[in-house]
mmCIF file of C-alpha atoms and ligand atoms in Angstrom:
data_model
loop_
_atom_site.group_PDB
_atom_site.id
_atom_site.type_symbol
_atom_site.label_atom_id
_atom_site.label_comp_id
_atom_site.label_asym_id
_atom_site.label_seq_id
_atom_site.Cartn_x
_atom_site.Cartn_y
_atom_site.Cartn_z
ATOM 1 C CA MET A 1 76.785 100.857 111.517
ATOM 2 C CA THR A 2 78.863 102.950 109.146
ATOM 3 C CA THR A 3 78.417 102.711 105.406
ATOM 4 C CA ILE A 4 81.364 101.291 103.453
ATOM 5 C CA LYS A 5 82.355 103.797 100.786
ATOM 6 C CA VAL A 6 84.068 102.432 97.706
ATOM 7 C CA VAL A 7 85.029 104.379 94.612
ATOM 8 C CA SER A 8 84.892 102.282 91.460
ATOM 9 C CA LEU A 9 87.059 103.283 88.513
ATOM 10 C CA PRO A 10 86.190 100.977 85.600
ATOM 11 C CA GLY A 11 88.727 102.631 83.281
ATOM 12 C CA ASP A 12 89.390 101.434 79.744
ATOM 13 C CA GLY A 13 89.282 98.357 77.519
ATOM 14 C CA ILE A 14 88.364 95.269 79.542
ATOM 15 C CA GLY A 15 88.527 97.383 82.716
ATOM 16 C CA PRO A 16 84.752 98.029 82.851
ATOM 17 C CA GLU A 17 84.034 94.392 81.937
ATOM 18 C CA VAL A 18 86.011 92.853 84.801
ATOM 19 C CA ASN A 19 85.270 95.669 87.219
ATOM 20 C CA GLY A 20 81.530 95.190 86.704
ATOM 21 C CA GLN A 21 81.789 91.632 87.990
ATOM 22 C CA ALA A 22 83.999 92.715 90.896
ATOM 23 C CA VAL A 23 81.458 95.349 91.979
ATOM 24 C CA ARG A 24 78.728 92.728 91.758
ATOM 25 C CA VAL A 25 80.672 90.457 94.127
ATOM 26 C CA LEU A 26 81.438 93.356 96.462
ATOM 27 C CA GLU A 27 77.738 94.236 96.646
ATOM 28 C CA LEU A 28 76.620 90.669 97.183
ATOM 29 C CA VAL A 29 79.099 89.968 99.964
ATOM 30 C CA CYS A 30 78.388 93.260 101.774
ATOM 31 C CA LYS A 31 74.672 92.532 101.590
ATOM 32 C CA SER A 32 75.074 89.044 103.020
ATOM 33 C CA ALA A 33 77.260 90.498 105.811
ATOM 34 C CA GLY A 34 74.509 93.014 106.603
ATOM 35 C CA ARG A 35 76.730 95.980 105.745
ATOM 36 C CA ASN A 36 75.663 99.115 103.918
ATOM 37 C CA LEU A 37 77.767 99.790 100.862
ATOM 38 C CA GLU A 38 77.959 102.891 98.699
ATOM 39 C CA VAL A 39 79.756 102.487 95.375
ATOM 40 C CA VAL A 40 80.470 105.658 93.427
ATOM 41 C CA GLU A 41 81.644 105.145 89.846
ATOM 42 C CA LEU A 42 83.970 107.781 88.415
ATOM 43 C CA PRO A 43 86.107 108.298 85.293
ATOM 44 C CA MET A 44 89.859 107.701 85.259
ATOM 45 C CA GLY A 45 92.297 106.923 82.449
ATOM 46 C CA GLY A 46 91.524 107.125 78.724
ATOM 47 C CA VAL A 47 87.829 107.523 79.417
ATOM 48 C CA ALA A 48 88.567 110.756 81.342
ATOM 49 C CA LEU A 49 90.965 112.031 78.639
ATOM 50 C CA ASP A 50 88.352 111.304 75.980
ATOM 51 C CA ALA A 51 85.939 113.503 77.932
ATOM 52 C CA GLY A 52 88.459 116.360 77.745
ATOM 53 C CA ASP A 53 89.615 116.043 81.347
ATOM 54 C CA LYS A 54 92.908 114.980 82.931
ATOM 55 C CA ALA A 55 93.580 111.243 83.210
ATOM 56 C CA LEU A 56 92.904 111.611 86.935
ATOM 57 C CA PRO A 57 90.170 114.253 87.142
ATOM 58 C CA ASP A 58 90.184 116.400 90.284
ATOM 59 C CA ALA A 59 86.762 115.133 91.340
ATOM 60 C CA THR A 60 87.918 111.517 91.005
ATOM 61 C CA ARG A 61 91.024 112.188 93.047
ATOM 62 C CA ALA A 62 89.026 113.957 95.773
ATOM 63 C CA ALA A 63 86.521 111.102 96.019
ATOM 64 C CA CYS A 64 89.245 108.434 96.128
ATOM 65 C CA VAL A 65 91.196 109.983 98.986
ATOM 66 C CA LYS A 66 87.997 110.192 101.056
ATOM 67 C CA ALA A 67 86.827 106.634 100.308
ATOM 68 C CA ASP A 68 87.410 103.519 102.405
ATOM 69 C CA ALA A 69 88.837 101.771 99.350
ATOM 70 C CA VAL A 70 89.186 102.188 95.594
ATOM 71 C CA LEU A 71 88.472 99.470 93.052
ATOM 72 C CA LEU A 72 90.058 99.857 89.634
ATOM 73 C CA GLY A 73 89.559 97.920 86.405
ATOM 74 C CA ALA A 74 92.428 98.895 84.097
ATOM 75 C CA VAL A 75 93.558 101.910 82.120
ATOM 76 C CA GLY A 76 95.212 102.390 78.749
ATOM 77 C CA LEU A 77 94.011 102.731 75.159
ATOM 78 C CA PRO A 78 96.017 102.095 71.989
ATOM 79 C CA LYS A 79 95.069 105.497 70.617
ATOM 80 C CA TYR A 80 97.172 107.102 73.356
ATOM 81 C CA ASP A 81 100.268 105.079 72.447
ATOM 82 C CA GLY A 82 103.017 107.488 71.488
ATOM 83 C CA VAL A 83 101.408 110.371 73.346
ATOM 84 C CA PRO A 84 103.763 112.021 75.870
ATOM 85 C CA GLY A 85 103.608 110.555 79.395
ATOM 86 C CA GLU A 86 101.793 113.492 80.940
ATOM 87 C CA ARG A 87 98.789 113.010 78.653
ATOM 88 C CA ARG A 88 98.505 109.251 78.784
ATOM 89 C CA PRO A 89 95.838 107.220 80.612
ATOM 90 C CA GLU A 90 98.569 105.486 82.660
ATOM 91 C CA LYS A 91 99.549 108.845 84.171
ATOM 92 C CA GLY A 92 96.157 108.872 85.894
ATOM 93 C CA LEU A 93 96.995 105.613 87.615
ATOM 94 C CA LEU A 94 100.446 106.799 88.717
ATOM 95 C CA ASP A 95 98.913 110.039 90.037
ATOM 96 C CA LEU A 96 96.220 108.093 91.864
ATOM 97 C CA ARG A 97 98.778 105.817 93.535
ATOM 98 C CA ALA A 98 100.691 108.910 94.646
ATOM 99 C CA ALA A 99 97.525 110.684 95.859
ATOM 100 C CA LEU A 100 96.549 107.657 97.935
ATOM 101 C CA GLY A 101 100.095 107.176 99.230
ATOM 102 C CA VAL A 102 99.943 103.463 98.428
ATOM 103 C CA TYR A 103 103.616 102.570 98.595
ATOM 104 C CA ALA A 104 103.298 98.768 98.840
ATOM 105 C CA ASN A 105 101.755 96.767 96.026
ATOM 106 C CA LEU A 106 100.991 93.221 97.129
ATOM 107 C CA ARG A 107 100.686 90.703 94.317
ATOM 108 C CA PRO A 108 100.004 87.131 95.412
ATOM 109 C CA VAL A 109 100.936 84.330 93.013
ATOM 110 C CA ARG A 110 99.931 80.773 93.760
ATOM 111 C CA SER A 111 99.335 77.708 91.692
ATOM 112 C CA ILE A 112 95.732 76.559 91.780
ATOM 113 C CA PRO A 113 95.460 72.746 91.786
ATOM 114 C CA ALA A 114 92.449 72.735 89.431
ATOM 115 C CA LEU A 115 94.391 74.827 86.910
ATOM 116 C CA ILE A 116 97.658 72.978 87.031
ATOM 117 C CA ASP A 117 97.315 71.959 83.371
ATOM 118 C CA SER A 118 96.657 75.582 82.318
ATOM 119 C CA SER A 119 100.225 76.505 83.112
ATOM 120 C CA PRO A 120 102.685 76.275 80.219
ATOM 121 C CA LEU A 121 105.232 74.999 82.746
ATOM 122 C CA LYS A 122 105.566 71.391 83.903
ATOM 123 C CA LYS A 123 103.238 70.374 86.702
ATOM 124 C CA ASP A 124 105.985 69.394 89.155
ATOM 125 C CA ILE A 125 107.602 72.825 88.759
ATOM 126 C CA VAL A 126 104.433 74.846 89.297
ATOM 127 C CA ASP A 127 102.571 72.689 91.811
ATOM 128 C CA GLY A 128 102.824 74.149 95.315
ATOM 129 C CA THR A 129 103.891 77.649 94.239
ATOM 130 C CA ASP A 130 102.700 80.196 96.789
ATOM 131 C CA MET A 131 104.420 83.556 96.885
ATOM 132 C CA LEU A 132 103.613 87.141 97.658
ATOM 133 C CA VAL A 133 105.426 89.792 95.675
ATOM 134 C CA VAL A 134 105.665 93.097 97.525
ATOM 135 C CA ARG A 135 106.410 95.723 94.911
ATOM 136 C CA GLU A 136 107.436 99.229 95.904
ATOM 137 C CA LEU A 137 104.903 101.467 94.168
ATOM 138 C CA LEU A 138 105.638 105.150 94.717
ATOM 139 C CA SER A 139 109.266 105.650 93.857
ATOM 140 C CA GLY A 140 112.141 104.322 91.780
ATOM 141 C CA VAL A 141 112.460 105.035 88.102
ATOM 142 C CA TYR A 142 108.698 105.495 87.712
ATOM 143 C CA PHE A 143 108.761 108.721 89.689
ATOM 144 C CA GLY A 144 112.421 109.820 89.695
ATOM 145 C CA GLU A 145 113.401 113.296 88.574
ATOM 146 C CA PRO A 146 114.926 114.567 86.377
ATOM 147 C CA ARG A 147 113.345 112.821 83.447
ATOM 148 C CA GLY A 148 112.728 113.858 79.894
ATOM 149 C CA ILE A 149 113.645 113.837 76.254
ATOM 150 C CA GLU A 150 116.154 116.377 75.007
ATOM 151 C CA GLY A 151 116.758 116.125 71.304
ATOM 152 C CA SER A 152 118.375 112.792 70.603
ATOM 153 C CA TYR A 153 118.769 111.900 74.283
ATOM 154 C CA ALA A 154 116.176 110.616 76.728
ATOM 155 C CA PHE A 155 116.691 109.972 80.417
ATOM 156 C CA ASN A 156 115.014 108.791 83.582
ATOM 157 C CA THR A 157 116.253 108.739 87.151
ATOM 158 C CA MET A 158 116.156 105.701 89.388
ATOM 159 C CA GLY A 159 116.398 106.744 93.010
ATOM 160 C CA TYR A 160 115.338 105.514 96.429
ATOM 161 C CA HIS A 161 115.381 107.218 99.793
ATOM 162 C CA GLU A 162 116.173 105.030 102.783
ATOM 163 C CA HIS A 163 112.736 105.599 104.306
ATOM 164 C CA GLU A 164 111.052 104.453 101.090
ATOM 165 C CA VAL A 165 112.956 101.175 101.163
ATOM 166 C CA GLU A 166 112.416 100.686 104.874
ATOM 167 C CA ARG A 167 108.634 101.108 104.827
ATOM 168 C CA VAL A 168 108.111 98.614 102.000
ATOM 169 C CA ALA A 169 110.598 96.146 103.493
ATOM 170 C CA ARG A 170 108.667 96.317 106.751
ATOM 171 C CA ILE A 171 105.496 95.265 104.918
ATOM 172 C CA ALA A 172 107.408 92.315 103.452
ATOM 173 C CA PHE A 173 108.837 91.178 106.812
ATOM 174 C CA GLU A 174 105.444 91.478 108.499
ATOM 175 C CA ALA A 175 103.849 89.432 105.701
ATOM 176 C CA ALA A 176 106.576 86.771 105.948
ATOM 177 C CA ARG A 177 105.925 86.367 109.685
ATOM 178 C CA LYS A 178 102.373 85.343 108.858
ATOM 179 C CA ARG A 179 103.502 83.067 106.032
ATOM 180 C CA ARG A 180 106.560 80.807 105.772
ATOM 181 C CA GLY A 181 109.077 83.237 107.221
ATOM 182 C CA LEU A 182 111.287 83.887 104.187
ATOM 183 C CA VAL A 183 111.908 87.231 102.474
ATOM 184 C CA THR A 184 113.823 87.397 99.202
ATOM 185 C CA SER A 185 114.903 90.935 98.447
ATOM 186 C CA VAL A 186 115.453 91.335 94.715
ATOM 187 C CA ASP A 187 117.808 93.990 93.415
ATOM 188 C CA LYS A 188 120.669 94.673 91.011
ATOM 189 C CA ALA A 189 123.264 95.541 93.633
ATOM 190 C CA ASN A 190 126.122 94.275 91.449
ATOM 191 C CA VAL A 191 125.575 97.248 89.160
ATOM 192 C CA LEU A 192 123.271 99.892 90.638
ATOM 193 C CA GLU A 193 124.028 102.203 93.568
ATOM 194 C CA VAL A 194 120.294 102.422 94.155
ATOM 195 C CA SER A 195 120.255 98.675 94.773
ATOM 196 C CA GLN A 196 123.275 98.895 97.064
ATOM 197 C CA LEU A 197 121.368 101.308 99.282
ATOM 198 C CA TRP A 198 118.252 99.128 98.968
ATOM 199 C CA ARG A 199 120.182 96.055 100.143
ATOM 200 C CA ARG A 200 121.803 97.879 103.052
ATOM 201 C CA VAL A 201 118.492 99.256 104.342
ATOM 202 C CA VAL A 202 116.756 95.873 104.072
ATOM 203 C CA LYS A 203 119.651 94.208 105.938
ATOM 204 C CA GLN A 204 119.634 96.831 108.686
ATOM 205 C CA LEU A 205 115.900 96.532 109.246
ATOM 206 C CA HIS A 206 116.206 92.765 109.297
ATOM 207 C CA GLU A 207 118.957 92.820 111.918
ATOM 208 C CA ALA A 208 117.222 95.421 114.056
ATOM 209 C CA GLU A 209 113.658 94.109 114.064
ATOM 210 C CA TYR A 210 113.070 90.973 112.037
ATOM 211 C CA SER A 211 115.890 88.524 112.721
ATOM 212 C CA ASP A 212 113.263 85.784 113.264
ATOM 213 C CA VAL A 213 112.525 86.001 109.512
ATOM 214 C CA LYS A 214 114.986 84.466 107.047
ATOM 215 C CA LEU A 215 116.309 87.066 104.609
ATOM 216 C CA GLU A 216 118.075 86.432 101.342
ATOM 217 C CA HIS A 217 119.135 88.765 98.557
ATOM 218 C CA GLN A 218 119.014 87.894 94.899
ATOM 219 C CA TYR A 219 119.870 89.744 91.725
ATOM 220 C CA VAL A 220 116.858 90.430 89.560
ATOM 221 C CA ASP A 221 118.172 88.536 86.535
ATOM 222 C CA SER A 222 118.771 85.430 88.611
ATOM 223 C CA ALA A 223 115.408 85.843 90.365
ATOM 224 C CA ALA A 224 113.694 86.024 86.962
ATOM 225 C CA MET A 225 115.228 82.669 86.106
ATOM 226 C CA ASP A 226 114.233 81.072 89.415
ATOM 227 C CA LEU A 227 110.694 82.337 89.013
ATOM 228 C CA ILE A 228 110.356 80.000 86.057
ATOM 229 C CA ARG A 229 112.777 77.263 87.115
ATOM 230 C CA ASN A 230 111.947 76.907 90.789
ATOM 231 C CA PRO A 231 109.044 79.177 91.796
ATOM 232 C CA LYS A 232 108.269 77.125 94.901
ATOM 233 C CA ARG A 233 111.347 78.425 96.642
ATOM 234 C CA PHE A 234 109.884 81.929 97.020
ATOM 235 C CA ASP A 235 107.734 83.001 99.924
ATOM 236 C CA VAL A 236 107.739 86.809 100.108
ATOM 237 C CA VAL A 237 109.622 88.725 97.419
ATOM 238 C CA VAL A 238 110.282 92.420 98.001
ATOM 239 C CA THR A 239 111.517 94.551 95.169
ATOM 240 C CA SER A 240 111.512 97.959 93.549
ATOM 241 C CA ASN A 241 108.810 99.442 91.355
ATOM 242 C CA LEU A 242 110.122 98.496 87.903
ATOM 243 C CA PHE A 243 111.511 95.070 88.820
ATOM 244 C CA GLY A 244 108.223 94.222 90.563
ATOM 245 C CA ASP A 245 106.187 95.246 87.539
ATOM 246 C CA ILE A 246 108.169 92.991 85.231
ATOM 247 C CA LEU A 247 108.550 90.012 87.561
ATOM 248 C CA THR A 248 104.830 89.838 88.356
ATOM 249 C CA ASP A 249 103.705 89.672 84.720
ATOM 250 C CA ALA A 250 106.217 86.836 84.309
ATOM 251 C CA ALA A 251 104.915 85.183 87.491
ATOM 252 C CA ALA A 252 101.370 85.347 86.104
ATOM 253 C CA VAL A 253 102.377 82.570 83.736
ATOM 254 C CA LEU A 254 102.678 80.176 86.690
ATOM 255 C CA PRO A 255 98.973 79.831 87.580
ATOM 256 C CA GLY A 256 98.080 79.954 83.889
ATOM 257 C CA SER A 257 96.736 83.410 83.043
ATOM 258 C CA ILE A 258 97.405 87.013 83.932
ATOM 259 C CA GLY A 259 93.629 87.357 84.204
ATOM 260 C CA LEU A 260 93.806 85.512 87.532
ATOM 261 C CA LEU A 261 96.185 87.827 89.330
ATOM 262 C CA ALA A 262 94.843 90.218 91.944
ATOM 263 C CA SER A 263 96.588 93.025 93.745
ATOM 264 C CA ALA A 264 96.303 95.312 96.733
ATOM 265 C CA SER A 265 98.127 98.619 96.934
ATOM 266 C CA LEU A 266 98.419 99.762 100.518
ATOM 267 C CA GLY A 267 99.644 102.812 102.382
ATOM 268 C CA ASP A 268 98.355 104.732 105.348
ATOM 269 C CA GLY A 269 94.991 105.719 103.801
ATOM 270 C CA PRO A 270 92.484 103.996 101.520
ATOM 271 C CA GLY A 271 93.821 101.026 99.613
ATOM 272 C CA LEU A 272 93.680 100.624 95.842
ATOM 273 C CA PHE A 273 92.579 97.233 94.541
ATOM 274 C CA GLU A 274 93.070 96.179 90.944
ATOM 275 C CA PRO A 275 93.926 93.132 88.880
ATOM 276 C CA ILE A 276 97.548 93.252 87.716
ATOM 277 C CA HIS A 277 96.622 93.027 84.038
ATOM 278 C CA GLY A 278 95.993 95.938 81.717
ATOM 279 C CA SER A 279 93.124 96.993 79.480
ATOM 280 C CA ALA A 280 93.794 94.120 77.021
ATOM 281 C CA PRO A 281 92.770 96.005 73.855
ATOM 282 C CA ASP A 282 93.066 92.762 71.863
ATOM 283 C CA ILE A 283 90.015 91.258 73.605
ATOM 284 C CA ALA A 284 88.184 94.384 74.820
ATOM 285 C CA GLY A 285 84.484 94.656 74.009
ATOM 286 C CA GLN A 286 84.029 90.926 73.479
ATOM 287 C CA GLY A 287 82.908 90.055 76.997
ATOM 288 C CA ILE A 288 85.453 87.243 77.280
ATOM 289 C CA ALA A 289 87.978 88.676 79.760
ATOM 290 C CA ASN A 290 88.661 86.715 82.914
ATOM 291 C CA PRO A 291 87.217 88.659 85.864
ATOM 292 C CA LEU A 292 88.862 86.530 88.574
ATOM 293 C CA GLY A 293 91.842 88.879 89.076
ATOM 294 C CA ALA A 294 89.402 91.740 89.650
ATOM 295 C CA ILE A 295 87.235 89.586 91.919
ATOM 296 C CA GLY A 296 90.314 88.385 93.818
ATOM 297 C CA SER A 297 91.183 92.042 94.368
ATOM 298 C CA VAL A 298 87.832 92.429 96.140
ATOM 299 C CA ALA A 299 88.900 89.622 98.482
ATOM 300 C CA TRP A 300 92.026 91.630 99.288
ATOM 301 C CA MET A 301 89.894 94.719 99.867
ATOM 302 C CA PHE A 302 87.877 92.802 102.469
ATOM 303 C CA ASN A 303 91.049 91.363 104.030
ATOM 304 C CA THR A 304 92.857 94.691 104.358
ATOM 305 C CA SER A 305 91.183 98.123 103.975
ATOM 306 C CA LEU A 306 87.696 96.979 105.029
ATOM 307 C CA GLY A 307 88.886 94.817 107.916
ATOM 308 C CA MET A 308 86.473 91.991 106.978
ATOM 309 C CA PRO A 309 88.735 88.908 106.642
ATOM 310 C CA GLU A 310 85.840 86.482 106.946
ATOM 311 C CA GLN A 311 84.311 87.991 103.806
ATOM 312 C CA GLY A 312 87.714 87.981 102.082
ATOM 313 C CA ALA A 313 88.010 84.271 102.768
ATOM 314 C CA MET A 314 84.512 83.699 101.350
ATOM 315 C CA VAL A 315 85.465 85.332 98.053
ATOM 316 C CA GLU A 316 88.720 83.370 97.850
ATOM 317 C CA LYS A 317 86.856 80.145 98.553
ATOM 318 C CA ALA A 318 84.329 80.947 95.822
ATOM 319 C CA ILE A 319 87.144 81.461 93.307
ATOM 320 C CA ASP A 320 88.758 78.125 94.209
ATOM 321 C CA GLU A 321 85.411 76.394 94.077
ATOM 322 C CA VAL A 322 84.353 77.588 90.619
ATOM 323 C CA LEU A 323 87.756 76.681 89.221
ATOM 324 C CA SER A 324 87.693 73.224 90.750
ATOM 325 C CA GLN A 325 84.217 72.748 89.273
ATOM 326 C CA GLY A 326 85.761 73.349 85.848
ATOM 327 C CA HIS A 327 84.433 76.846 85.101
ATOM 328 C CA ARG A 328 86.851 78.502 82.675
ATOM 329 C CA THR A 329 87.025 81.685 80.627
ATOM 330 C CA ARG A 330 88.782 81.642 77.227
ATOM 331 C CA ASP A 331 92.242 82.482 78.576
ATOM 332 C CA LEU A 332 92.059 79.219 80.547
ATOM 333 C CA GLY A 333 90.808 77.187 77.614
ATOM 334 C CA GLY A 334 87.086 77.391 78.435
ATOM 335 C CA ASN A 335 84.196 79.238 76.870
ATOM 336 C CA LEU A 336 82.532 81.118 79.728
ATOM 337 C CA SER A 337 81.946 84.812 79.187
ATOM 338 C CA THR A 338 83.056 87.410 81.726
ATOM 339 C CA SER A 339 79.550 87.719 83.136
ATOM 340 C CA GLU A 340 78.990 83.954 83.209
ATOM 341 C CA MET A 341 82.122 83.625 85.333
ATOM 342 C CA GLY A 342 80.669 86.367 87.556
ATOM 343 C CA ASP A 343 77.418 84.348 87.751
ATOM 344 C CA ALA A 344 79.357 81.240 88.817
ATOM 345 C CA ILE A 345 81.131 83.180 91.582
ATOM 346 C CA CYS A 346 77.853 84.675 92.843
ATOM 347 C CA GLN A 347 76.274 81.213 92.879
ATOM 348 C CA ALA A 348 79.233 79.801 94.803
ATOM 349 C CA LEU A 349 78.942 82.651 97.304
ATOM 350 C CA GLY A 350 75.232 81.959 97.647
ATOM 351 C CA ARG A 351 75.994 78.368 98.669
ATOM 352 C CA GLN A 352 78.373 79.409 101.494
HETATM 353 P P1 NAD B 1 97.565 93.534 79.177
HETATM 354 O O1 NAD B 1 97.752 93.007 80.566
HETATM 355 O O2 NAD B 1 96.434 94.463 78.961
HETATM 356 O O3 NAD B 1 97.422 92.320 78.159
HETATM 357 C C1 NAD B 1 98.444 91.337 77.975
HETATM 358 C C2 NAD B 1 97.821 90.040 77.425
HETATM 359 O O4 NAD B 1 97.075 89.420 78.472
HETATM 360 C C3 NAD B 1 96.843 90.273 76.281
HETATM 361 O O5 NAD B 1 96.951 89.194 75.379
HETATM 362 C C4 NAD B 1 95.486 90.226 76.948
HETATM 363 O O6 NAD B 1 94.432 89.810 76.122
HETATM 364 C C5 NAD B 1 95.727 89.248 78.089
HETATM 365 N N1 NAD B 1 94.875 89.549 79.250
HETATM 366 C C6 NAD B 1 95.048 90.561 80.126
HETATM 367 N N2 NAD B 1 94.081 90.558 81.033
HETATM 368 C C7 NAD B 1 93.266 89.519 80.744
HETATM 369 C C8 NAD B 1 92.070 88.998 81.329
HETATM 370 N N3 NAD B 1 91.521 89.549 82.428
HETATM 371 N N4 NAD B 1 91.491 87.929 80.756
HETATM 372 C C9 NAD B 1 92.045 87.344 79.686
HETATM 373 N N5 NAD B 1 93.167 87.783 79.080
HETATM 374 C C10 NAD B 1 93.779 88.870 79.607
HETATM 375 O O7 NAD B 1 98.947 94.239 78.780
HETATM 376 P P2 NAD B 1 99.316 95.149 77.520
HETATM 377 O O8 NAD B 1 98.639 94.640 76.309
HETATM 378 O O9 NAD B 1 100.764 95.245 77.554
HETATM 379 O O10 NAD B 1 98.728 96.571 77.879
HETATM 380 C C11 NAD B 1 97.504 97.102 77.362
HETATM 381 C C12 NAD B 1 97.243 98.465 77.980
HETATM 382 O O11 NAD B 1 96.982 98.328 79.386
HETATM 383 C C13 NAD B 1 98.425 99.434 77.871
HETATM 384 O O12 NAD B 1 97.893 100.705 77.623
HETATM 385 C C14 NAD B 1 99.060 99.381 79.250
HETATM 386 O O13 NAD B 1 99.742 100.549 79.591
HETATM 387 C C15 NAD B 1 97.854 99.198 80.115
HETATM 388 N N6 NAD B 1 98.103 98.563 81.426
HETATM 389 C C16 NAD B 1 97.338 99.007 82.455
HETATM 390 C C17 NAD B 1 97.442 98.402 83.691
HETATM 391 C C18 NAD B 1 96.586 98.887 84.802
HETATM 392 O O14 NAD B 1 95.647 99.629 84.577
HETATM 393 N N7 NAD B 1 96.850 98.531 86.025
HETATM 394 C C19 NAD B 1 98.302 97.311 83.858
HETATM 395 C C20 NAD B 1 99.057 96.860 82.768
HETATM 396 C C21 NAD B 1 98.944 97.490 81.543
HETATM 397 C C1 IPM B 2 100.761 97.689 86.427
HETATM 398 C C2 IPM B 2 100.862 98.470 85.149
HETATM 399 C C3 IPM B 2 101.224 99.913 85.465
HETATM 400 C C4 IPM B 2 102.609 99.915 86.088
HETATM 401 C C5 IPM B 2 101.178 100.899 84.293
HETATM 402 C C6 IPM B 2 99.878 100.840 83.557
HETATM 403 C C7 IPM B 2 101.444 102.293 84.752
HETATM 404 O O1 IPM B 2 101.749 97.892 84.273
HETATM 405 O O2 IPM B 2 99.983 98.078 87.307
HETATM 406 O O3 IPM B 2 101.418 96.657 86.536
HETATM 407 O O4 IPM B 2 103.612 99.813 85.381
HETATM 408 O O5 IPM B 2 102.681 100.022 87.317
HETATM 409 MN MN1 MN B 3 102.403 95.898 84.884
#
């Protein structure tokens, strides 16, 4: 049987703290499935810059593109705030996404019954929320050229090619077929030409290949309001890079903490799996970060890149179980440390 090769990039701040627990879960589940696993840990982000290298060192890039999957903690350090984009930790992450060709970033958001009181929103609004945000990850204003600062003027370019919209929309339609059959495409077509093209391409693909799925279009400002007012109405949301980044941090409020949110970035090669949160400098080094977003990302790794859905389901079940038993890190009002939450997950897995 082939060995599963995973590159682990702990990164900065709470990245290594949450990633450590995710690797632990990955190892445990592979062992119980009788699979050989090789985890290679490499530097990326501020930790690589601090060592005098690029944010995405060449050796890290080379290992990632050859791996079966990549597991990332988080990148970003306050000391790099104000440093030009090219020399920031975040540039390593953008370069890695591009190197892996991961154009679709899947961010599931669902309310967890045991945590219903952790949400700042009213129970009847949040209860039953279950959506998948499909964020375009390799284009839009994040990558558009030209960009720069010239004297007193700074500029970025938001652009999308038809094929970039089509491939991410396809992921959304396919996902909706396996879920509740609704895709909401979020754009700003009342103002932006980019969104007008986006909307046209999504419509064309829908008519040509996915007319069994219900498609609706919504402006991003209105979608932001519905995310808080009526989140249950969303099934699959597909949107551009920047809108998806913003909407998913807002959506993290629904289950109760950004520390819970997992993600999978997929393309044609190895997938990249990371919690949606950042390096959380305000709590880094204290061992109190919630590792469940990182651990949930391992579930997605099993479900997608590794082709082991049974193991993915085991990890998801363990997360639900520990939460329904009342285990909570600080962000959810409890007092478990990061590693104690990891212990609880490993114990729950051991009982399955
Ligand atoms: P953040 O997500 O790091 O933190 C926002 C808030 O959420 C903070 O109060 C933090 O304590 C809390 N939080 C985040 N993750 C948590 C967890 N697992 N458990 C408990 N609480 C958690 O966002 P930020 O402060 O805007 O960004 C900090 C740095 O991280 C910046 O450098 C940013 O660029 C970077 N960043 C990286 C990624 C990534 O690597 N994928 C994602 C977002 C931000
Ligand atoms: C995320 C982060 C990144 C993004 C940053 C760190 C580049 O906010 O993964 O959500 O904006 O994509
Ligand atoms: Mn973000």
